[in-house]
PDB file of C-alpha atoms in Angstrom:
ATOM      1  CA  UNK G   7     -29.548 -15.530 -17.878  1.00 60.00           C
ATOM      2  CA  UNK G   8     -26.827 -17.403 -19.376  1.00 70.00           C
ATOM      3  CA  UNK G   9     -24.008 -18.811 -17.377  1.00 92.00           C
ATOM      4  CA  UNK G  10     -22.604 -22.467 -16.017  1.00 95.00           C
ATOM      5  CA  UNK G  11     -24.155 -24.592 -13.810  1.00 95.00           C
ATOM      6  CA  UNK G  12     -22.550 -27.458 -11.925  1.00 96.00           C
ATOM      7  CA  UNK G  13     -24.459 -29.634  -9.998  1.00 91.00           C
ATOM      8  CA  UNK G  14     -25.090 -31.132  -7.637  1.00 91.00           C
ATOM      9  CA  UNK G  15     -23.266 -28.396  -4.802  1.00 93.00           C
ATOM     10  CA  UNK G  16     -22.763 -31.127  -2.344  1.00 94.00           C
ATOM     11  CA  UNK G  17     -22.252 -34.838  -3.958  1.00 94.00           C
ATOM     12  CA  UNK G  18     -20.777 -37.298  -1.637  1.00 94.00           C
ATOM     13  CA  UNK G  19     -19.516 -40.963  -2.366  1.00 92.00           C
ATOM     14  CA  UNK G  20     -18.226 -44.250  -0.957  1.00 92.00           C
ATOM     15  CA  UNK G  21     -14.586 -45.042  -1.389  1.00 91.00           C
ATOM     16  CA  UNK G  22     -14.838 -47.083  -5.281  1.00 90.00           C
ATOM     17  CA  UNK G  23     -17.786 -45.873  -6.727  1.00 92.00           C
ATOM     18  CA  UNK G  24     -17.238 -43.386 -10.043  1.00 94.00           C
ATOM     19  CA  UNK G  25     -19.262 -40.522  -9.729  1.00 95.00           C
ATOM     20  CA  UNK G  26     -20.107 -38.151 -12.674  1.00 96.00           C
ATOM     21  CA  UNK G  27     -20.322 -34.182 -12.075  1.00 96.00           C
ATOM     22  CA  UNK G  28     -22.354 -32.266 -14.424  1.00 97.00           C
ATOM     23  CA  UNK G  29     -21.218 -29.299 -16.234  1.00 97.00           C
ATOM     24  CA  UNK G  30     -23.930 -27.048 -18.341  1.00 97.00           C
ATOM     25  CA  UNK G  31     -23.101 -23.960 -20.205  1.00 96.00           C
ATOM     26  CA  UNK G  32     -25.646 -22.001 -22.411  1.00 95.00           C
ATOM     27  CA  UNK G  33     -22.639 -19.064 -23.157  1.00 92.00           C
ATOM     28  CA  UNK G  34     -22.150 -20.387 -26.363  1.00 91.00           C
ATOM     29  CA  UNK G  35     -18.595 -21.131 -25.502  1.00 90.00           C
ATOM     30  CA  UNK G  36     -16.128 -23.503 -27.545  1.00 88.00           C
ATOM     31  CA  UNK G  37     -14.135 -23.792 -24.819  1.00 89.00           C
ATOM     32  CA  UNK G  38     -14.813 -25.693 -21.565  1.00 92.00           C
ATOM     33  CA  UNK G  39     -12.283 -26.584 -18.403  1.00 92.00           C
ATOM     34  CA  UNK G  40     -12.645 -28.722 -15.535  1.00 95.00           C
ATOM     35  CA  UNK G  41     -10.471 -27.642 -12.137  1.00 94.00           C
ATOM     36  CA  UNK G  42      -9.742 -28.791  -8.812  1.00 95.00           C
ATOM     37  CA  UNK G  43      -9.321 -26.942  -5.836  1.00 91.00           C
ATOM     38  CA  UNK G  44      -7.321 -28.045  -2.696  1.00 88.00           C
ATOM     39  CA  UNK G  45      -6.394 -26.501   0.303  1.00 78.00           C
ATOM     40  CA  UNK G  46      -3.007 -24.832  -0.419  1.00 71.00           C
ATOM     41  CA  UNK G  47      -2.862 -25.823  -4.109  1.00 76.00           C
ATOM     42  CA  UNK G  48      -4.818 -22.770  -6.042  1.00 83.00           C
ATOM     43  CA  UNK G  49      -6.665 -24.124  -8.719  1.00 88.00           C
ATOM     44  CA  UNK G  50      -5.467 -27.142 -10.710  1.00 90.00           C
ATOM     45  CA  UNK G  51      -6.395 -28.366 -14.243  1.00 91.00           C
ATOM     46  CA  UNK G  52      -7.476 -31.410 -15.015  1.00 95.00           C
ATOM     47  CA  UNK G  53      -9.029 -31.954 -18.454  1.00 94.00           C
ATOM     48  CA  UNK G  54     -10.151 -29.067 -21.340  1.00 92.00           C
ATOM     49  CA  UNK G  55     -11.999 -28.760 -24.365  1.00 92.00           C
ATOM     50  CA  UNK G  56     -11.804 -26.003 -26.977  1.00 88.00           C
ATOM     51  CA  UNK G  57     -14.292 -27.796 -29.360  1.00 89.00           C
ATOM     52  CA  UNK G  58     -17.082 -30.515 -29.124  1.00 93.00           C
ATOM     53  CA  UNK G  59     -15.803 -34.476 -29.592  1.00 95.00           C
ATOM     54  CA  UNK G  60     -12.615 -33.082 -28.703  1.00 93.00           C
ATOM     55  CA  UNK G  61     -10.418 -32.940 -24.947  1.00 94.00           C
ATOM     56  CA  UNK G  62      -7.253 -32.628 -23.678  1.00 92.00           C
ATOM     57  CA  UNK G  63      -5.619 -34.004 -20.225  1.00 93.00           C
ATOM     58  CA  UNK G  64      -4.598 -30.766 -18.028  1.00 91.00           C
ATOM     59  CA  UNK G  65      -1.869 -31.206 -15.653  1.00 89.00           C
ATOM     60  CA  UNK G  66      -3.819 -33.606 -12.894  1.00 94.00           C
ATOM     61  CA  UNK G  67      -5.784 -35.860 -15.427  1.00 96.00           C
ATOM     62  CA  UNK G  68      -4.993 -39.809 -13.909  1.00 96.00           C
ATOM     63  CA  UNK G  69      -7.889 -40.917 -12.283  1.00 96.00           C
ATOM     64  CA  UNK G  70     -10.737 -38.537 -14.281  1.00 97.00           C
ATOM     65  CA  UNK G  71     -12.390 -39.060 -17.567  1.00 97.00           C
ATOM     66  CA  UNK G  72     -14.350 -36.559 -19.669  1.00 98.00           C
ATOM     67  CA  UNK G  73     -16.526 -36.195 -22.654  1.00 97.00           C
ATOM     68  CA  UNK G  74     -17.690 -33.451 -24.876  1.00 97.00           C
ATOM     69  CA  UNK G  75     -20.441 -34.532 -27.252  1.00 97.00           C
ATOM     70  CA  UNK G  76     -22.647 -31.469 -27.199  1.00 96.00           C
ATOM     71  CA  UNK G  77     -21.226 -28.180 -26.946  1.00 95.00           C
ATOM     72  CA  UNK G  78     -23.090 -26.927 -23.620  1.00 96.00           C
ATOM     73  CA  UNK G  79     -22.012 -29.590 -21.877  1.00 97.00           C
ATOM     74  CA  UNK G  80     -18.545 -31.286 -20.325  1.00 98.00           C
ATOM     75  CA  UNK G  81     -19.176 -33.836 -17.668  1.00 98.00           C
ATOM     76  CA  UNK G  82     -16.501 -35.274 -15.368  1.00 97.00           C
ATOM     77  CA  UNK G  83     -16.126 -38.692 -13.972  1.00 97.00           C
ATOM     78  CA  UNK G  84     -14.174 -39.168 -11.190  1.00 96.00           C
ATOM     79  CA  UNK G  85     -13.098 -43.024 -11.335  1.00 94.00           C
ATOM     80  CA  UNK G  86     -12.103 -45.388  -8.259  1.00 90.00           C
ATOM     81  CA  UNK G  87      -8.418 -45.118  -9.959  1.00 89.00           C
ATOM     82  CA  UNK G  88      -8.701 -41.410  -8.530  1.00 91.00           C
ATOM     83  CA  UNK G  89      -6.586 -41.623  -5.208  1.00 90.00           C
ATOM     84  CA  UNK G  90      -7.756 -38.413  -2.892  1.00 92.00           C
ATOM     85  CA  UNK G  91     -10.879 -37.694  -5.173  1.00 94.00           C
ATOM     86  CA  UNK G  92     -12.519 -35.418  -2.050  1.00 95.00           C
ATOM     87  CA  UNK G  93     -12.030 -31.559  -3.409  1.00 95.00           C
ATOM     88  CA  UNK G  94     -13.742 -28.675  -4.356  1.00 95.00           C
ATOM     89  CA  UNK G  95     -14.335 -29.452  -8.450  1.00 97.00           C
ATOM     90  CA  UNK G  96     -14.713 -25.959 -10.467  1.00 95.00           C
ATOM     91  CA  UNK G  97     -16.283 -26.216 -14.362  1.00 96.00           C
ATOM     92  CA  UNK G  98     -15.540 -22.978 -16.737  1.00 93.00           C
ATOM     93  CA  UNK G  99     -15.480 -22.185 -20.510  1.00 92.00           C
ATOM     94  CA  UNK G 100     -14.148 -19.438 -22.147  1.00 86.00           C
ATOM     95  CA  UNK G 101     -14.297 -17.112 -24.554  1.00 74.00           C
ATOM     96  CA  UNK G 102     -12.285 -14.631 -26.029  1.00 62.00           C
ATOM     97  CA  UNK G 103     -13.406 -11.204 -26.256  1.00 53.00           C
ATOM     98  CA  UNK G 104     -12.761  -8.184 -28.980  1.00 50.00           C
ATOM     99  CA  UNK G 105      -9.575  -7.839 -27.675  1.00 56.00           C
ATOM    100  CA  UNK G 106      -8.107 -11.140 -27.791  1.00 63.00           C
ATOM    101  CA  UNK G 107      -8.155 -11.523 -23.911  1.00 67.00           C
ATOM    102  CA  UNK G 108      -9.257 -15.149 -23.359  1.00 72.00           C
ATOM    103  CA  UNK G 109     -12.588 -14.861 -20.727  1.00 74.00           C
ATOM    104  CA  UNK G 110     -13.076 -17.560 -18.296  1.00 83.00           C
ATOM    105  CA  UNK G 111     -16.742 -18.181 -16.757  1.00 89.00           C
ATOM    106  CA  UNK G 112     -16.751 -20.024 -13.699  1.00 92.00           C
ATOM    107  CA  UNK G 113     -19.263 -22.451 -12.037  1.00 95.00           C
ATOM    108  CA  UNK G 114     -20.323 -22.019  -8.891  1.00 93.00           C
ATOM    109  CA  UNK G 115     -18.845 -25.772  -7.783  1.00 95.00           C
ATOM    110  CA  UNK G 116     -19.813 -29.404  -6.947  1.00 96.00           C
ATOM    111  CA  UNK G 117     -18.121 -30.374  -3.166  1.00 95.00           C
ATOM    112  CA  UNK G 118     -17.017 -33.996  -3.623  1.00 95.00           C
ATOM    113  CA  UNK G 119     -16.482 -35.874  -0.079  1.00 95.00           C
ATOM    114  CA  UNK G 120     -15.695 -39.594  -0.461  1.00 93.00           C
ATOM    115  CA  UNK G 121     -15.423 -41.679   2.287  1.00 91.00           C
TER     116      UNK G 121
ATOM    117  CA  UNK O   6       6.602 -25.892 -14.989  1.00 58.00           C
ATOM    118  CA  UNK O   7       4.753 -23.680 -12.978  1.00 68.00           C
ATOM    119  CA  UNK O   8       4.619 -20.355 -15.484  1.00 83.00           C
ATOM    120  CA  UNK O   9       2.757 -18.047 -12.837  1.00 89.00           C
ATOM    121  CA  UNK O  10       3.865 -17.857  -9.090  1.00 91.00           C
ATOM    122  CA  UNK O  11       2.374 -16.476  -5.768  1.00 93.00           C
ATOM    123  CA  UNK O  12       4.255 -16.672  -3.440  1.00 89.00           C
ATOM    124  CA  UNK O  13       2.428 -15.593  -0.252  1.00 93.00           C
ATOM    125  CA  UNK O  14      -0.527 -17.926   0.798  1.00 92.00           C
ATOM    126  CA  UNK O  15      -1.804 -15.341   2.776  1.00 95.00           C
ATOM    127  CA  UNK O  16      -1.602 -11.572   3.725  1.00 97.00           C
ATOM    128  CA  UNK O  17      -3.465  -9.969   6.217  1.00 98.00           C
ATOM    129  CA  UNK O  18      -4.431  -5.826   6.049  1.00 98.00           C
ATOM    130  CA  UNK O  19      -6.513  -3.631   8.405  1.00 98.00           C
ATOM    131  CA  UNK O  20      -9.635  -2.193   6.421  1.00 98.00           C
ATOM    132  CA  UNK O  21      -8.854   1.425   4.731  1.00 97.00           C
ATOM    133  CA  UNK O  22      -5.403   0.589   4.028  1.00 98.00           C
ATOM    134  CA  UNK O  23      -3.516  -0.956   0.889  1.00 98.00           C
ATOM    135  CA  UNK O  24      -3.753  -4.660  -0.156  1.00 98.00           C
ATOM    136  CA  UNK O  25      -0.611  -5.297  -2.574  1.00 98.00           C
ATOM    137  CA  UNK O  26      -0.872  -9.291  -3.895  1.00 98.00           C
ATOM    138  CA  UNK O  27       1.847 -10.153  -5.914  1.00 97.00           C
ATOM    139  CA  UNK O  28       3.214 -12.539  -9.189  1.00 96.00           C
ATOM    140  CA  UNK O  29       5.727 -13.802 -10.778  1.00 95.00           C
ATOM    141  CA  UNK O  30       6.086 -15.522 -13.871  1.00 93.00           C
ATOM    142  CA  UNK O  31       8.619 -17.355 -16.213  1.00 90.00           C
ATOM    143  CA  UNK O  32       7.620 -16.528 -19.851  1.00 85.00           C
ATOM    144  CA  UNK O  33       8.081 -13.117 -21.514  1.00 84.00           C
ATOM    145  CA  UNK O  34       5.978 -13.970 -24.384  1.00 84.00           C
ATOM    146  CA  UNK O  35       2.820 -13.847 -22.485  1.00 86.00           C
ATOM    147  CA  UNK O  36       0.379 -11.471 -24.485  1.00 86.00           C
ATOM    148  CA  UNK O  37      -1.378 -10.182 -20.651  1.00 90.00           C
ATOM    149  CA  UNK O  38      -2.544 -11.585 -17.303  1.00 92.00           C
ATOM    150  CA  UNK O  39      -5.785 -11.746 -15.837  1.00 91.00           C
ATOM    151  CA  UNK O  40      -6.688 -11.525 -11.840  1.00 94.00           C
ATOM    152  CA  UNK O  41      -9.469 -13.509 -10.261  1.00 93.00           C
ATOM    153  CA  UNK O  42     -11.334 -13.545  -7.403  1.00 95.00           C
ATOM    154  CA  UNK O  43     -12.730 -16.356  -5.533  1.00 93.00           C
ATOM    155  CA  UNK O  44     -14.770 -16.401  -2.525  1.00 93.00           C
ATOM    156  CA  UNK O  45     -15.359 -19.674  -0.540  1.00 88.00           C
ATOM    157  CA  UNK O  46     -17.607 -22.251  -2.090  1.00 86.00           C
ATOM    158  CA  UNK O  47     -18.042 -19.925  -5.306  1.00 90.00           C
ATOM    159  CA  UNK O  48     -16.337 -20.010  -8.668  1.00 91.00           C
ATOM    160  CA  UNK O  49     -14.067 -17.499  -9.257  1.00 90.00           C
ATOM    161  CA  UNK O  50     -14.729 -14.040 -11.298  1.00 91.00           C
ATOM    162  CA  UNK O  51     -12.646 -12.029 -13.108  1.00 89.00           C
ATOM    163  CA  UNK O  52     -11.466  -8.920 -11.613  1.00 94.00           C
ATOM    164  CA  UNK O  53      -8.805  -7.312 -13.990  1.00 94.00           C
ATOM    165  CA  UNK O  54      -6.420  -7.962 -17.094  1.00 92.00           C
ATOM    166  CA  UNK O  55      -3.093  -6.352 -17.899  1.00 94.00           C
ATOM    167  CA  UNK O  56      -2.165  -6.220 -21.464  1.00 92.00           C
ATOM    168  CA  UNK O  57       1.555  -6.510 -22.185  1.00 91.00           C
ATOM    169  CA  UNK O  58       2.373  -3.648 -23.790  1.00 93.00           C
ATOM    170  CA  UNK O  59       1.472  -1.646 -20.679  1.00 94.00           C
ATOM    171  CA  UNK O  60       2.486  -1.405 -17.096  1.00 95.00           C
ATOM    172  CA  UNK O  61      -0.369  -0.201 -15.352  1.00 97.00           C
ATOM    173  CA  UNK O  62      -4.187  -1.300 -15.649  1.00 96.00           C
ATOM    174  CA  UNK O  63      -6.631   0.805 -12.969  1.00 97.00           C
ATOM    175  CA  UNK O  64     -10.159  -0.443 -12.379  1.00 95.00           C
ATOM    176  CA  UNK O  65     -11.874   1.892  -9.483  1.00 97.00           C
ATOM    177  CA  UNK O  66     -10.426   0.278  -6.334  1.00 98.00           C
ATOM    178  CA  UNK O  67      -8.247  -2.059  -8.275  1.00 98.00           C
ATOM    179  CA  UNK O  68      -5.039  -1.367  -9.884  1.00 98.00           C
ATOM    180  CA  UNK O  69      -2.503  -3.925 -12.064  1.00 98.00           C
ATOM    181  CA  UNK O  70       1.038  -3.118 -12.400  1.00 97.00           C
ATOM    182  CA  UNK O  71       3.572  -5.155 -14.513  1.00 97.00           C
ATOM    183  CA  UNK O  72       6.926  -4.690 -14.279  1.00 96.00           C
ATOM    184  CA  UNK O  73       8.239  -6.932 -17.533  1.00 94.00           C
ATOM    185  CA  UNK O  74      12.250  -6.698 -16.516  1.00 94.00           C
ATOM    186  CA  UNK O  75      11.681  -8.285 -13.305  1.00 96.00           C
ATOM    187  CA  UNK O  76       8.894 -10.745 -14.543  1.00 95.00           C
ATOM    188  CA  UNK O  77       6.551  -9.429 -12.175  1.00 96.00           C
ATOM    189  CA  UNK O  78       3.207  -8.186 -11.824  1.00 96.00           C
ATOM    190  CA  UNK O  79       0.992  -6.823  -8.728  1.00 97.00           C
ATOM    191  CA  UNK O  80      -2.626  -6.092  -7.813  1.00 98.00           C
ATOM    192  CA  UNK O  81      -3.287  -3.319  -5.650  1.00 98.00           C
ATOM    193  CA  UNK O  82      -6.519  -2.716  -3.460  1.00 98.00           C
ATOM    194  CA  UNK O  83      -6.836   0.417  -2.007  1.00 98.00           C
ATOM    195  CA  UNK O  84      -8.658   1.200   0.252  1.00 98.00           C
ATOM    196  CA  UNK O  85      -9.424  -2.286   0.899  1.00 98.00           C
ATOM    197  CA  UNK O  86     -12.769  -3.291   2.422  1.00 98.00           C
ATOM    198  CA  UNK O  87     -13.918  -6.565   4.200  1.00 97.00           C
ATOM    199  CA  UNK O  88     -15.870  -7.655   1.151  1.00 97.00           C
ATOM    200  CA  UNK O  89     -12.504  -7.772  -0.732  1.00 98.00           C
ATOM    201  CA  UNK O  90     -11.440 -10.287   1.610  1.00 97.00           C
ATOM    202  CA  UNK O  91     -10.927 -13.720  -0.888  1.00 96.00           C
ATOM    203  CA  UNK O  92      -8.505 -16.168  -2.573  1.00 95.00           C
ATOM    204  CA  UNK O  93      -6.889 -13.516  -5.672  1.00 96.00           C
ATOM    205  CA  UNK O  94      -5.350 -15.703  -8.680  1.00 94.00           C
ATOM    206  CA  UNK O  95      -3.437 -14.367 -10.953  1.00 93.00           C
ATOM    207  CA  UNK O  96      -3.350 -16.144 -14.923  1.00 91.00           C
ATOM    208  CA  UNK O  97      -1.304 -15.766 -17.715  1.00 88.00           C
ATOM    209  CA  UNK O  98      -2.820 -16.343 -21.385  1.00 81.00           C
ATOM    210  CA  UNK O  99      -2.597 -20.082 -22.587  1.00 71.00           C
ATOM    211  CA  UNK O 100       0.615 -20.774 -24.693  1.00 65.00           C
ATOM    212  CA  UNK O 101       0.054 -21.422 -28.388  1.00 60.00           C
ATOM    213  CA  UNK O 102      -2.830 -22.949 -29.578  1.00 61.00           C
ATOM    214  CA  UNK O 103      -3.279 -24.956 -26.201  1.00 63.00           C
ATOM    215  CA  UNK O 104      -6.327 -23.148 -24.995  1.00 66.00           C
ATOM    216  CA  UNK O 105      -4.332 -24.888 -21.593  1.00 72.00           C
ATOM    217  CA  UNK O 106      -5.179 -22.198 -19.026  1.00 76.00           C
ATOM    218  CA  UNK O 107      -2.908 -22.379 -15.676  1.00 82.00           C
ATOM    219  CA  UNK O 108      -3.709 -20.400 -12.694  1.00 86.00           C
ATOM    220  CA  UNK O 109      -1.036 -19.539  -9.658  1.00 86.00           C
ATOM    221  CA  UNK O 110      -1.618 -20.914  -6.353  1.00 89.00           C
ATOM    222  CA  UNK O 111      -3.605 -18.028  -5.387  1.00 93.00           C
ATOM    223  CA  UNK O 112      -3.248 -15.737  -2.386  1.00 95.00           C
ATOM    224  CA  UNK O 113      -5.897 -15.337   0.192  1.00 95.00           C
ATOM    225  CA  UNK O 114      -6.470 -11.963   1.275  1.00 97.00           C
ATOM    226  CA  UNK O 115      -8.539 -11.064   4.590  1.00 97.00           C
ATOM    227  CA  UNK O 116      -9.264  -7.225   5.627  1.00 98.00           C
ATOM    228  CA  UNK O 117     -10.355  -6.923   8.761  1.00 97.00           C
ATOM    229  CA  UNK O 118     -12.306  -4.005  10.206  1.00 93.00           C
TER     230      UNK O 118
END
């Protein structure tokens, strides 16, 4: 079945260490996405892709690094420079469908706790 | 520059009766809106999508209005059930050529029995 996987669900870290979260698609999809979700704060973007070698920062991008080098995939570090890196991180990529309505496909999540 | 805004956090409905989640946004260019769904520890799914050029979208249960003068749009649920009971985010289309994709804060719903 095709769809996005994130792993791992659970990751958890010590306070300085970068930690990469993995983000596979087999959709075919140009575009990939990379959110975080707070308590309180809906979902918040922090880096995107809508082709392979190339990103762009979203709104929440200091502390996070990205690369796209194959299409299926969009991994995200999350560096020490990252100041309350402990969230909910959501991967998507889109597509748009016959009727020009952009699609997102979600991820099912990777829980970050650093301590 | 937030472009989409919900306004309640939260809203809280007996099972049967209507769920109405609402917002507001800033641009009138935007082409339509989407409405997600997100359950705890899950990504979120689309639910429904509001072109423009109309002012009502209905999807079984689920029904979209915009209102374009007031900048507004609104999910109903009705009847809602317990399993409807989630965070609802409502998305407008990126701008330009961005592919940027913003959601609102979300709302989270809970219907009890």
């Amino acid at each position: 079945d095709g769809g996005i996987t994130q792993s791992p669900k659970y990751l958890f870290r010590k306070e300085g260490q970068n930690v990469t979260l993995s983000c596979e698609q087999n959709l075919n999809h140009d575009a990939m996405y990379w959110y975080r979700q707070d308590p309180g704060q809906g979902l918040r973007l922090i880096y995107y892709s809508q082709i392979v070698n190339d990103f762009q920062k979203g709104d929440i991008a200091e502390g996070y690094s990205v690369s796209r080098e194959k299409k299926e995939s969009f991994p995200l570090t999350v560096t020490s420079a990252q100041k309350n890196p402990t969230a909910f991180y959501l991967c998507a990529s889109s597509s748009r469908v016959r009727t020009g309505v952009l699609s997102l496909h979600f991820g099912n999540g990777t829980r970050l706790t650093v301590t | 520059d937030q472009q989409v805004k919900q306004n309640s956090p939260s809203l809280s409905v007996q099972e049967g009766r209507i769920s109405i989640l609402n917002c507001d946004y800033t641009n009138s260019m935007f082409d339509y809106f989407l409405w997600y769904k997100k359950y705890p520890a899950e990504g979120p799914t689309f639910l429904i999508s509001i072109s423009s050029i109309k002012d009502k979208n209905e999807d079984g249960r689920f029904t979209v209005f915009l209102n374009k003068s007031a900048k507004h749009l609104s999910l109903h649920i009705v009847p809602s059930q317990p399993g409807d009971s989630a965070v609802y985010f409502c998305a407008p289309p990126p701008t330009g050529n961005t592919g940027k994709l913003i959601f609102g804060q979300g709302t989270t719903l809970q219907v009890k029995p």
